[in-house]
Every structure is written in structure tokens, then in C-alpha cells.
Amino acid sequence: MFYLKNLAIDGFRNYKQQKMQFHPCLNVLIGENAQGKTNLLESIFFLSVNRSFRTKNDYELANFNRSCFVLKGAFVKDNFNHTIQVNYQQNKRLKVIVNDNQVNRFDNIQNYPVVVFSPDDLQIVSEGPSVRRRFINLEASRLNSVYLKELRDYQRVLNHRNHVLKEKKSRFLINDQLAPWDQSLITLGVNLVRARVEIIKALEKEAQHFFNEITLAKEMLSLEYASTITYVTDKEEMKKLFYQDLLDRRNQELKRFSTLLGPHLDDIKIMINGYEARRFSSQGQKRTAALALKMGEISLFKQKNNISPIILLDDVFSELDHERKLKLLNFISENAGQCIITTAVDLSGLIQKINKEHKLLTISRGSIIDETTRNGY
Ligand code: ATP
Ligand code: MG
């Protein structure tokens, strides 16, 4: 059993000071637009993953009138309390304290799995490659402990290499200067691509399962890793091919002052019935594909950690037709440990259907009231 027991927020987004307790099973947060529903889920995600699902800039998360925020919460995992505190102060390194021990923010990324469903997930299917790279990087970092370190090293190497390409040295000097960066780029780049291919394969299998269920197997979802470097089974051969391709592109790279091959430029093709969903699918089909990807993600987390991740559902029900709402609810009752749902519309009919113990919270202008306690249940 894994769940978030309580949370205290100080100065995060539109929250000043807020404390709340959660039900281990289902929590429903009701509020009108712009009251702080998504902000609350973002704070929970930040506490567990130490990053936001909406922005990479931590400073955006501090209340407009402040330059710092604190989040503190207790997760229950395997019957033990894990207290996490996150202190953000502008221009300082983020401080993460787990059970009174300070840890590196990147060390914590796999330990408290939380998956968020939001209307913005549609962007994974409908937008350009950078959104999908961000998606796969986050998922891979949370599933594979080496991935995040290699990704950060790769980005550092890429910056150095691009810097060398920008310095207008003679051709002979540039080749010498590029050599060590080429080697690191190749080793790390090949590792990242191989890890991504593996995760995409596993994710495809899980996502297909849910996609079939939702579409009653009338449509087919497939994923394909589209790399700028050649993928072959043999790793050493793959490195050789990458090196050869880099040499072939050298003139172009010198003209463009940047690295033109590698995982930083790759994409994931999401296809429905063999056609790229981004270009050819309807809005509803794209939404279903995004939903299936997220469900697949939950299955992968479950397989890896042997616990159900906490599921955060941000106003997704209003976007789905009746049939899809029921499928999602069934999936949640079967797969979720704890679930925290936000909504701007009445969901009582739906919630009765899953017949789960739950807690109701209402939110207005960054202030949360526990309706269950208020009504004396
Ligand atoms: P909707 O139903 O429209 O999605 P919501 O309840 O999810 O609404 P949030 O996204 O949580 O709304 O935002 C609530 C309010 O918080 C918004 O008015 C937003 O402008 C405000 N807000 C966002 N960032 C900050 C910040 N750093 N400081 C203070 N307020 C902020
Ligand atoms: Mg919202």
C-alpha cells in the first residue's frame, strides 16, 4: 500500500498556508475554474518527483508575492511513514529532505511514484517532437535509475560540443577538439536511444492493451521510436554507425554550429491504424491515445515497483464521453491505490458507480475545506 497521508503547503502558486489530510483510497477536490485545483496536484507531483509537470522553471511555482515555498507531506509506503520536505528559495539549490536526511533532488525521482492525467496530455500526441522527448525522458528517468544520470551527462556533452562547433577554429583544430566530445556523445547517445527503444516497446504493449479495451479493438495503437541515428541490435556496431554518420555530417554541423544527430533530436511516432495520429487522427482519437499512454505508464510503474502509483486526475472527466469515463473509472478501481481527482463539475453520480470510500474536499481561492470533516462523517 502506498499513499499520501497529509500535505502542508506554504507559498506554492496561489496557496498561502494550507494543510490537508488525504483518504488512502479516493479523494475528490471540487472547485470552480482558477481556484487552485491543478496547483494542488502540481504540488503533490512536485513533492514526490521534485519537479513540476507544467514547467521546468521552479521560480514560477513560488507565490507571486514571494520568492520561496515549502511543501511537506507524509507518504505511507509498506506501512512506514516517509516524510518529505521540499524547500525552494530563489537562486538557491532546491533542498529536499527525506525522513530528516537531505538528499539530492535527482535521487528521489523513482521512490514515490505518482502519475498525473491532465487535459494537457493531449499535447504528447498532437504537438511537436520536443513534447514527446520530454515525456519519454521523464518516464525513462523514473523507470531506469541510470537513465537520468546519462541524460544529464549527455546534455552537458552536447553543450560543450556545440560550443566547440560555434568557435570558428581551423578545420584541423576543430577535428582535434571535437574528438573527446564525439566519443562521449556516441557512448551516452547510444545508451539513451537503446533505453528509450526498450521503454517504448514495453509502453506500446501496455498502452495497446488499454487502447483495445477503450476502442473495443476496432482501432490499433502503435508506437515507433524514430531516431536520427541508426538502431541495430549490436551496441558496438551502433556506435560505429553513429560515428560514421557524425563524420558524414561534419561540414553541415560546422555550417550550422550545432550537433545534428542524436537523441536530442529524436521523436516517437504515435500511430493509430498505421497513420501518424498527430497528422491524421481526430481529437477524440488523440485523446484516447494519450489516455492509453498514461494507463500504460501506470502498468510499467506497477511492474517495476510492485506498488500502484498514486493517480492524480486533473479535470479529465469533463473531456471524455460517457463510455470513456466509465472505462477510465473501471481502470482506476482496478489499478489505483490512492487517487486524487479534481473537478469543476458534479461527479457524484460517477463516484457512486465505483462505490469506493472517499473524501470530498472543496476549494475556493487557494483555500481548501474538508467537507467530510465539516459534515461530521
Ligand atoms: P481550471 O478549472 O480553470 O483548470 P484550476 O482550479 O485548476 O482552474 P489553477 O491552475 O490551479 O486553477 O490556478 C489557480 C490560480 O492560481 C490561477 O488564477 C492562476 O493565475 C494562479 N497562479 C498560478 N501561478 C501562480 C503563482 N505563482 N502565484 C500565485 N498565483 C498563481
Ligand atoms: Mg486546472
JSON list of N, CA, C and O in Angstrom, two decimals, residues 101-133:
[
{"chain": "A", "resi": 101, "resn": "ASN", "atom": "N", "xyz": [16.80, 13.44, 6.44]},
{"chain": "A", "resi": 101, "resn": "ASN", "atom": "CA", "xyz": [18.09, 13.42, 5.74]},
{"chain": "A", "resi": 101, "resn": "ASN", "atom": "C", "xyz": [17.99, 14.21, 4.45]},
{"chain": "A", "resi": 101, "resn": "ASN", "atom": "O", "xyz": [17.08, 13.99, 3.65]},
{"chain": "A", "resi": 102, "resn": "GLN", "atom": "N", "xyz": [18.95, 15.10, 4.24]},
{"chain": "A", "resi": 102, "resn": "GLN", "atom": "CA", "xyz": [18.94, 15.85, 2.99]},
{"chain": "A", "resi": 102, "resn": "GLN", "atom": "C", "xyz": [19.41, 14.96, 1.84]},
{"chain": "A", "resi": 102, "resn": "GLN", "atom": "O", "xyz": [20.40, 14.24, 1.98]},
{"chain": "A", "resi": 103, "resn": "VAL", "atom": "N", "xyz": [18.68, 14.99, 0.73]},
{"chain": "A", "resi": 103, "resn": "VAL", "atom": "CA", "xyz": [19.08, 14.18, -0.44]},
{"chain": "A", "resi": 103, "resn": "VAL", "atom": "C", "xyz": [19.18, 15.09, -1.66]},
{"chain": "A", "resi": 103, "resn": "VAL", "atom": "O", "xyz": [18.68, 16.21, -1.67]},
{"chain": "A", "resi": 104, "resn": "ASN", "atom": "N", "xyz": [19.83, 14.56, -2.69]},
{"chain": "A", "resi": 104, "resn": "ASN", "atom": "CA", "xyz": [19.91, 15.27, -3.96]},
{"chain": "A", "resi": 104, "resn": "ASN", "atom": "C", "xyz": [18.53, 15.23, -4.63]},
{"chain": "A", "resi": 104, "resn": "ASN", "atom": "O", "xyz": [17.86, 14.20, -4.57]},
{"chain": "A", "resi": 105, "resn": "ARG", "atom": "N", "xyz": [18.11, 16.30, -5.28]},
{"chain": "A", "resi": 105, "resn": "ARG", "atom": "CA", "xyz": [16.77, 16.31, -5.86]},
{"chain": "A", "resi": 105, "resn": "ARG", "atom": "C", "xyz": [16.60, 15.22, -6.92]},
{"chain": "A", "resi": 105, "resn": "ARG", "atom": "O", "xyz": [15.50, 14.75, -7.16]},
{"chain": "A", "resi": 106, "resn": "PHE", "atom": "N", "xyz": [17.69, 14.82, -7.55]},
{"chain": "A", "resi": 106, "resn": "PHE", "atom": "CA", "xyz": [17.58, 13.80, -8.60]},
{"chain": "A", "resi": 106, "resn": "PHE", "atom": "C", "xyz": [17.57, 12.37, -8.04]},
{"chain": "A", "resi": 106, "resn": "PHE", "atom": "O", "xyz": [17.22, 11.44, -8.73]},
{"chain": "A", "resi": 107, "resn": "ASP", "atom": "N", "xyz": [17.95, 12.23, -6.76]},
{"chain": "A", "resi": 107, "resn": "ASP", "atom": "CA", "xyz": [17.98, 10.89, -6.16]},
{"chain": "A", "resi": 107, "resn": "ASP", "atom": "C", "xyz": [16.59, 10.36, -5.87]},
{"chain": "A", "resi": 107, "resn": "ASP", "atom": "O", "xyz": [16.38, 9.17, -5.69]},
{"chain": "A", "resi": 108, "resn": "ASN", "atom": "N", "xyz": [15.65, 11.29, -5.77]},
{"chain": "A", "resi": 108, "resn": "ASN", "atom": "CA", "xyz": [14.35, 10.94, -5.23]},
{"chain": "A", "resi": 108, "resn": "ASN", "atom": "C", "xyz": [13.35, 10.51, -6.30]},
{"chain": "A", "resi": 108, "resn": "ASN", "atom": "O", "xyz": [12.26, 10.07, -5.99]},
{"chain": "A", "resi": 109, "resn": "ILE", "atom": "N", "xyz": [13.74, 10.64, -7.55]},
{"chain": "A", "resi": 109, "resn": "ILE", "atom": "CA", "xyz": [12.78, 10.62, -8.65]},
{"chain": "A", "resi": 109, "resn": "ILE", "atom": "C", "xyz": [12.00, 9.30, -8.80]},
{"chain": "A", "resi": 109, "resn": "ILE", "atom": "O", "xyz": [10.91, 9.27, -9.32]},
{"chain": "A", "resi": 110, "resn": "GLN", "atom": "N", "xyz": [12.58, 8.21, -8.30]},
{"chain": "A", "resi": 110, "resn": "GLN", "atom": "CA", "xyz": [11.91, 6.91, -8.51]},
{"chain": "A", "resi": 110, "resn": "GLN", "atom": "C", "xyz": [11.13, 6.41, -7.30]},
{"chain": "A", "resi": 110, "resn": "GLN", "atom": "O", "xyz": [10.41, 5.43, -7.40]},
{"chain": "A", "resi": 111, "resn": "ASN", "atom": "N", "xyz": [11.30, 7.07, -6.15]},
{"chain": "A", "resi": 111, "resn": "ASN", "atom": "CA", "xyz": [10.86, 6.43, -4.91]},
{"chain": "A", "resi": 111, "resn": "ASN", "atom": "C", "xyz": [9.37, 6.54, -4.59]},
{"chain": "A", "resi": 111, "resn": "ASN", "atom": "O", "xyz": [8.82, 5.68, -3.92]},
{"chain": "A", "resi": 112, "resn": "TYR", "atom": "N", "xyz": [8.73, 7.61, -5.04]},
{"chain": "A", "resi": 112, "resn": "TYR", "atom": "CA", "xyz": [7.34, 7.85, -4.65]},
{"chain": "A", "resi": 112, "resn": "TYR", "atom": "C", "xyz": [6.50, 8.06, -5.92]},
{"chain": "A", "resi": 112, "resn": "TYR", "atom": "O", "xyz": [6.16, 9.18, -6.27]},
{"chain": "A", "resi": 113, "resn": "PRO", "atom": "N", "xyz": [6.20, 6.95, -6.63]},
{"chain": "A", "resi": 113, "resn": "PRO", "atom": "CA", "xyz": [5.60, 7.10, -7.96]},
{"chain": "A", "resi": 113, "resn": "PRO", "atom": "C", "xyz": [4.19, 7.71, -7.96]},
{"chain": "A", "resi": 113, "resn": "PRO", "atom": "O", "xyz": [3.31, 7.25, -7.24]},
{"chain": "A", "resi": 114, "resn": "VAL", "atom": "N", "xyz": [4.08, 8.76, -8.74]},
{"chain": "A", "resi": 114, "resn": "VAL", "atom": "CA", "xyz": [2.82, 9.48, -8.90]},
{"chain": "A", "resi": 114, "resn": "VAL", "atom": "C", "xyz": [2.61, 9.67, -10.40]},
{"chain": "A", "resi": 114, "resn": "VAL", "atom": "O", "xyz": [3.55, 10.02, -11.11]},
{"chain": "A", "resi": 115, "resn": "VAL", "atom": "N", "xyz": [1.41, 9.40, -10.89]},
{"chain": "A", "resi": 115, "resn": "VAL", "atom": "CA", "xyz": [1.13, 9.61, -12.32]},
{"chain": "A", "resi": 115, "resn": "VAL", "atom": "C", "xyz": [-0.01, 10.62, -12.44]},
{"chain": "A", "resi": 115, "resn": "VAL", "atom": "O", "xyz": [-1.03, 10.49, -11.76]},
{"chain": "A", "resi": 116, "resn": "VAL", "atom": "N", "xyz": [0.20, 11.62, -13.28]},
{"chain": "A", "resi": 116, "resn": "VAL", "atom": "CA", "xyz": [-0.85, 12.63, -13.44]},
{"chain": "A", "resi": 116, "resn": "VAL", "atom": "C", "xyz": [-1.51, 12.51, -14.81]},
{"chain": "A", "resi": 116, "resn": "VAL", "atom": "O", "xyz": [-0.84, 12.32, -15.82]},
{"chain": "A", "resi": 117, "resn": "PHE", "atom": "N", "xyz": [-2.84, 12.57, -14.83]},
{"chain": "A", "resi": 117, "resn": "PHE", "atom": "CA", "xyz": [-3.62, 12.64, -16.07]},
{"chain": "A", "resi": 117, "resn": "PHE", "atom": "C", "xyz": [-4.14, 14.06, -16.15]},
{"chain": "A", "resi": 117, "resn": "PHE", "atom": "O", "xyz": [-4.81, 14.52, -15.23]},
{"chain": "A", "resi": 118, "resn": "SER", "atom": "N", "xyz": [-3.85, 14.73, -17.25]},
{"chain": "A", "resi": 118, "resn": "SER", "atom": "CA", "xyz": [-4.37, 16.09, -17.37]},
{"chain": "A", "resi": 118, "resn": "SER", "atom": "C", "xyz": [-4.78, 16.34, -18.81]},
{"chain": "A", "resi": 118, "resn": "SER", "atom": "O", "xyz": [-4.29, 15.67, -19.73]},
{"chain": "A", "resi": 119, "resn": "PRO", "atom": "N", "xyz": [-5.67, 17.30, -19.05]},
{"chain": "A", "resi": 119, "resn": "PRO", "atom": "CA", "xyz": [-6.07, 17.59, -20.43]},
{"chain": "A", "resi": 119, "resn": "PRO", "atom": "C", "xyz": [-4.85, 17.93, -21.31]},
{"chain": "A", "resi": 119, "resn": "PRO", "atom": "O", "xyz": [-4.88, 17.71, -22.51]},
{"chain": "A", "resi": 120, "resn": "ASP", "atom": "N", "xyz": [-3.78, 18.44, -20.68]},
{"chain": "A", "resi": 120, "resn": "ASP", "atom": "CA", "xyz": [-2.57, 18.77, -21.44]},
{"chain": "A", "resi": 120, "resn": "ASP", "atom": "C", "xyz": [-1.85, 17.53, -22.01]},
{"chain": "A", "resi": 120, "resn": "ASP", "atom": "O", "xyz": [-0.99, 17.66, -22.87]},
{"chain": "A", "resi": 121, "resn": "ASP", "atom": "N", "xyz": [-2.21, 16.33, -21.52]},
{"chain": "A", "resi": 121, "resn": "ASP", "atom": "CA", "xyz": [-1.58, 15.11, -22.06]},
{"chain": "A", "resi": 121, "resn": "ASP", "atom": "C", "xyz": [-1.79, 14.98, -23.56]},
{"chain": "A", "resi": 121, "resn": "ASP", "atom": "O", "xyz": [-1.02, 14.34, -24.25]},
{"chain": "A", "resi": 122, "resn": "LEU", "atom": "N", "xyz": [-2.87, 15.60, -24.03]},
{"chain": "A", "resi": 122, "resn": "LEU", "atom": "CA", "xyz": [-3.15, 15.58, -25.46]},
{"chain": "A", "resi": 122, "resn": "LEU", "atom": "C", "xyz": [-1.95, 16.06, -26.27]},
{"chain": "A", "resi": 122, "resn": "LEU", "atom": "O", "xyz": [-1.69, 15.58, -27.38]},
{"chain": "A", "resi": 123, "resn": "GLN", "atom": "N", "xyz": [-1.21, 16.99, -25.69]},
{"chain": "A", "resi": 123, "resn": "GLN", "atom": "CA", "xyz": [-0.04, 17.56, -26.39]},
{"chain": "A", "resi": 123, "resn": "GLN", "atom": "C", "xyz": [0.99, 16.49, -26.74]},
{"chain": "A", "resi": 123, "resn": "GLN", "atom": "O", "xyz": [1.71, 16.63, -27.72]},
{"chain": "A", "resi": 124, "resn": "ILE", "atom": "N", "xyz": [1.06, 15.43, -25.92]},
{"chain": "A", "resi": 124, "resn": "ILE", "atom": "CA", "xyz": [2.03, 14.35, -26.21]},
{"chain": "A", "resi": 124, "resn": "ILE", "atom": "C", "xyz": [1.74, 13.80, -27.61]},
{"chain": "A", "resi": 124, "resn": "ILE", "atom": "O", "xyz": [2.66, 13.47, -28.36]},
{"chain": "A", "resi": 125, "resn": "VAL", "atom": "N", "xyz": [0.46, 13.72, -27.96]},
{"chain": "A", "resi": 125, "resn": "VAL", "atom": "CA", "xyz": [0.10, 13.16, -29.27]},
{"chain": "A", "resi": 125, "resn": "VAL", "atom": "C", "xyz": [0.07, 14.25, -30.35]},
{"chain": "A", "resi": 125, "resn": "VAL", "atom": "O", "xyz": [0.48, 14.02, -31.48]},
{"chain": "A", "resi": 126, "resn": "SER", "atom": "N", "xyz": [-0.41, 15.46, -29.98]},
{"chain": "A", "resi": 126, "resn": "SER", "atom": "CA", "xyz": [-0.70, 16.43, -31.04]},
{"chain": "A", "resi": 126, "resn": "SER", "atom": "C", "xyz": [0.41, 17.44, -31.33]},
{"chain": "A", "resi": 126, "resn": "SER", "atom": "O", "xyz": [0.42, 18.05, -32.39]},
{"chain": "A", "resi": 127, "resn": "GLU", "atom": "N", "xyz": [1.35, 17.62, -30.38]},
{"chain": "A", "resi": 127, "resn": "GLU", "atom": "CA", "xyz": [2.36, 18.67, -30.59]},
{"chain": "A", "resi": 127, "resn": "GLU", "atom": "C", "xyz": [3.63, 18.12, -31.25]},
{"chain": "A", "resi": 127, "resn": "GLU", "atom": "O", "xyz": [3.68, 16.96, -31.65]},
{"chain": "A", "resi": 128, "resn": "GLY", "atom": "N", "xyz": [4.65, 18.96, -31.28]},
{"chain": "A", "resi": 128, "resn": "GLY", "atom": "CA", "xyz": [5.90, 18.59, -31.94]},
{"chain": "A", "resi": 128, "resn": "GLY", "atom": "C", "xyz": [6.76, 17.64, -31.10]},
{"chain": "A", "resi": 128, "resn": "GLY", "atom": "O", "xyz": [6.41, 17.32, -29.96]},
{"chain": "A", "resi": 129, "resn": "PRO", "atom": "N", "xyz": [7.88, 17.16, -31.68]},
{"chain": "A", "resi": 129, "resn": "PRO", "atom": "CA", "xyz": [8.72, 16.14, -31.05]},
{"chain": "A", "resi": 129, "resn": "PRO", "atom": "C", "xyz": [9.25, 16.49, -29.66]},
{"chain": "A", "resi": 129, "resn": "PRO", "atom": "O", "xyz": [9.43, 15.62, -28.83]},
{"chain": "A", "resi": 130, "resn": "SER", "atom": "N", "xyz": [9.47, 17.79, -29.37]},
{"chain": "A", "resi": 130, "resn": "SER", "atom": "CA", "xyz": [10.09, 18.13, -28.08]},
{"chain": "A", "resi": 130, "resn": "SER", "atom": "C", "xyz": [9.18, 17.72, -26.91]},
{"chain": "A", "resi": 130, "resn": "SER", "atom": "O", "xyz": [9.67, 17.33, -25.86]},
{"chain": "A", "resi": 131, "resn": "VAL", "atom": "N", "xyz": [7.86, 17.75, -27.10]},
{"chain": "A", "resi": 131, "resn": "VAL", "atom": "CA", "xyz": [6.95, 17.35, -26.03]},
{"chain": "A", "resi": 131, "resn": "VAL", "atom": "C", "xyz": [7.10, 15.84, -25.77]},
{"chain": "A", "resi": 131, "resn": "VAL", "atom": "O", "xyz": [7.11, 15.39, -24.62]},
{"chain": "A", "resi": 132, "resn": "ARG", "atom": "N", "xyz": [7.22, 15.07, -26.85]},
{"chain": "A", "resi": 132, "resn": "ARG", "atom": "CA", "xyz": [7.37, 13.62, -26.69]},
{"chain": "A", "resi": 132, "resn": "ARG", "atom": "C", "xyz": [8.73, 13.27, -26.09]},
{"chain": "A", "resi": 132, "resn": "ARG", "atom": "O", "xyz": [8.86, 12.34, -25.32]},
{"chain": "A", "resi": 133, "resn": "ARG", "atom": "N", "xyz": [9.76, 14.05, -26.45]},
{"chain": "A", "resi": 133, "resn": "ARG", "atom": "CA", "xyz": [11.08, 13.79, -25.83]},
{"chain": "A", "resi": 133, "resn": "ARG", "atom": "C", "xyz": [11.03, 14.05, -24.34]},
{"chain": "A", "resi": 133, "resn": "ARG", "atom": "O", "xyz": [11.57, 13.30, -23.54]}
]
